[in-house]
Short mmCIF file of C-alpha atoms in Angstrom, two decimals:
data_model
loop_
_atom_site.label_atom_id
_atom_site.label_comp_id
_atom_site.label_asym_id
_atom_site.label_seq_id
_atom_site.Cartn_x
_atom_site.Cartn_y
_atom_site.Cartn_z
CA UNK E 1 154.92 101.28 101.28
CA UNK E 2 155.23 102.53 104.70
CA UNK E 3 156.08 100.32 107.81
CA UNK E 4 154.90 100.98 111.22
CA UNK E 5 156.09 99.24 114.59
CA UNK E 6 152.67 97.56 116.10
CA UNK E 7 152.15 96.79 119.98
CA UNK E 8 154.74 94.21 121.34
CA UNK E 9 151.95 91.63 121.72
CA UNK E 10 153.71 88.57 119.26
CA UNK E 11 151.89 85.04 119.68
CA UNK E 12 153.43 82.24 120.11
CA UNK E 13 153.33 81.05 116.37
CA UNK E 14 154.45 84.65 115.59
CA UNK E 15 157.51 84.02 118.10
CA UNK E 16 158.38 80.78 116.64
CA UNK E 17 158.37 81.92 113.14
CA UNK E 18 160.86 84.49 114.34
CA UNK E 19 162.76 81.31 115.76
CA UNK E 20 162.88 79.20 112.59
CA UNK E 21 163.99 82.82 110.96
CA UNK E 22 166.73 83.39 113.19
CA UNK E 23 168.01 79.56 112.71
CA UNK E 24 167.93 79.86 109.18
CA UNK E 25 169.90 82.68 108.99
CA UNK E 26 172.48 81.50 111.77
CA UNK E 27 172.58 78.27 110.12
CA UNK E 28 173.21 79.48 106.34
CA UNK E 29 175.83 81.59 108.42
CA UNK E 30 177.96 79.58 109.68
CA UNK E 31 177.07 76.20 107.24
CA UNK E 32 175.45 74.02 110.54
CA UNK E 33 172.40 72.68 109.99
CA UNK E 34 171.85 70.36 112.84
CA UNK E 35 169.76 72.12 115.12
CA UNK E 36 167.10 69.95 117.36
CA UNK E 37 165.11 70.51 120.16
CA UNK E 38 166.10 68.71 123.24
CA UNK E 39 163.61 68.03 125.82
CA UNK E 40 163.10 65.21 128.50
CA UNK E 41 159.65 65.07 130.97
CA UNK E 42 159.12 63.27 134.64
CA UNK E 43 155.05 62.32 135.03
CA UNK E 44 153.16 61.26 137.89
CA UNK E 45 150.83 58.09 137.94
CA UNK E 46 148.11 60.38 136.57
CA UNK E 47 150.45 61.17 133.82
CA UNK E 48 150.41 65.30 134.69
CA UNK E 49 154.19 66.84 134.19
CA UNK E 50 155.80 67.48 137.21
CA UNK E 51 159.19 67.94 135.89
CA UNK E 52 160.99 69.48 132.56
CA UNK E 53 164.07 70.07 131.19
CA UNK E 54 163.63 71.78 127.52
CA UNK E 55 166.63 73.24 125.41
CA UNK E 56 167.90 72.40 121.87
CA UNK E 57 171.78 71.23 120.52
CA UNK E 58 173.06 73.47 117.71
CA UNK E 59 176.93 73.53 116.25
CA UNK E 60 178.40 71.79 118.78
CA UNK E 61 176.65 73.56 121.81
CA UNK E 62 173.46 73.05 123.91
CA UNK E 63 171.17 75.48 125.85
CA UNK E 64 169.41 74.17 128.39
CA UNK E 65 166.52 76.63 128.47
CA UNK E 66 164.06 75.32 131.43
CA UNK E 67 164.71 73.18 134.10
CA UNK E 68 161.14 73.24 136.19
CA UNK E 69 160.23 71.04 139.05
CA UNK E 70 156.81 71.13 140.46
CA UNK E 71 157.06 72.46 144.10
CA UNK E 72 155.38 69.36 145.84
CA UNK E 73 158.28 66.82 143.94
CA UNK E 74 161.64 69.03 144.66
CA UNK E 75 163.83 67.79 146.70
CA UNK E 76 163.53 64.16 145.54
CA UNK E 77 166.31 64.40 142.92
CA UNK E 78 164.31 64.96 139.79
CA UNK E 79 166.09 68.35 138.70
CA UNK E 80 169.52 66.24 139.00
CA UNK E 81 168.08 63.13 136.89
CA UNK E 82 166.76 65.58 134.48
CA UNK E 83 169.94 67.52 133.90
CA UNK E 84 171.83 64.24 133.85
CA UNK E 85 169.70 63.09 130.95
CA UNK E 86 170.17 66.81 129.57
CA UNK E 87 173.71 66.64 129.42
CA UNK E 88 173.98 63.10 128.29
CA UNK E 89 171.16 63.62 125.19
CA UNK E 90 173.69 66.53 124.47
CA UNK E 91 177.02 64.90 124.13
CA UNK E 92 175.59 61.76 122.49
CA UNK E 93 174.55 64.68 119.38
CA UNK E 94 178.15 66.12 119.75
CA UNK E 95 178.30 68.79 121.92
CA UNK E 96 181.26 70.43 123.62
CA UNK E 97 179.57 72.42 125.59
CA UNK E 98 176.42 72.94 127.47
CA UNK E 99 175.45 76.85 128.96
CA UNK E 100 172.15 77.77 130.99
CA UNK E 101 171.20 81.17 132.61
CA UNK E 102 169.78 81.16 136.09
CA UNK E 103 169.02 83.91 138.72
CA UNK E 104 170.23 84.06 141.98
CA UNK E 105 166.73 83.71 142.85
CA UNK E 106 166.49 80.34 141.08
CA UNK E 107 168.85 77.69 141.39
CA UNK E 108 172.41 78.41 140.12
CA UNK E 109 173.88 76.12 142.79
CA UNK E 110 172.24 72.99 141.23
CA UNK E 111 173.77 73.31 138.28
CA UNK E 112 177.36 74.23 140.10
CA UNK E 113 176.89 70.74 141.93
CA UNK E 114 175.93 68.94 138.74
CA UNK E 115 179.49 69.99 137.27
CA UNK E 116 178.33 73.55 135.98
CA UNK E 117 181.37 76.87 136.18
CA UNK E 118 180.27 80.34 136.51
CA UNK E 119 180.96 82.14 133.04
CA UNK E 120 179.37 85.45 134.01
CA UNK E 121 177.44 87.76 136.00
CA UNK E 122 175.00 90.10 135.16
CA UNK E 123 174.35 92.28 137.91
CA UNK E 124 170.95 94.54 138.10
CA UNK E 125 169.41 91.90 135.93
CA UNK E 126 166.37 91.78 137.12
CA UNK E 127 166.98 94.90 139.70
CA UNK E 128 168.66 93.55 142.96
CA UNK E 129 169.23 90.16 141.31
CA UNK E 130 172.14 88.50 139.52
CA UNK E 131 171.44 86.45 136.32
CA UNK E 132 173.89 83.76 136.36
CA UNK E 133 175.41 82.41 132.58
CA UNK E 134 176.83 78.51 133.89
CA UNK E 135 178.67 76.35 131.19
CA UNK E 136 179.47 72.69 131.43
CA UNK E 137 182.16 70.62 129.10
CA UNK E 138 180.20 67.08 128.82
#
């Protein structure tokens, strides 16, 4: 039976399935099984999100993926509380370390004050931009 490559329009149950696929086969890999999403949320009165910090824990590490702070609540101390709680939900499931990516567009010097060390550097990435790869040791 012939294959063929289709348009690279996945949805997002189509992207998670290639998720849980991946995790299997890292998992089965390297025998670690423990793998859990990681997520806290701040809410207004009205209950309507206007904070996030989303990642997972995995083999001794943690990701945090998105750290997102409505525009009209920055500044208040959320994005600090948030990657507080982050990094605490992380070590209390074991992990060593804790990486994040952020451009230089973005806020790589709030995760430098919250204890965060410059790993690497990808320059170009997007064009005229630096994507920053930070790692803290809880």
């Amino acid at each position: 039976m012939p294959l063929h490559i289709e348009p690279p329009d996945l949805s997002l149950n189509e992207l998670d399935e290639i998720e849980d696929r991946l995790y299997h086969h890292n998992s089965h890999a390297i025998g670690r099984h423990d793998g859990r999403s990681l997520g806290f949320v701040i809410r207004d009165n009205a209950g309507q999100m206007v904070g996030v910090a989303a990642g997972y824990t995995w083999a001794g590490a943690s990701e945090l993926k998105q750290l997102w702070i409505d525009e009209a609540y920055r500044g208040r101390g959320y994005a600090r509380a948030l990657m507080s709680a982050s990094v605490e939900g992380a070590r209390s499931r074991g992990a060593r370390r804790i990486w994040v990516a952020s451009y230089d567009f973005q806020a790589p010097g709030i995760y430098e004050r919250a204890g965060f060390r410059r790993v690497a550097e990808l320059e170009g990435w997007p064009e005229g931009h630096v994507n920053v790869i930070l790692c803290k040791t809880p």
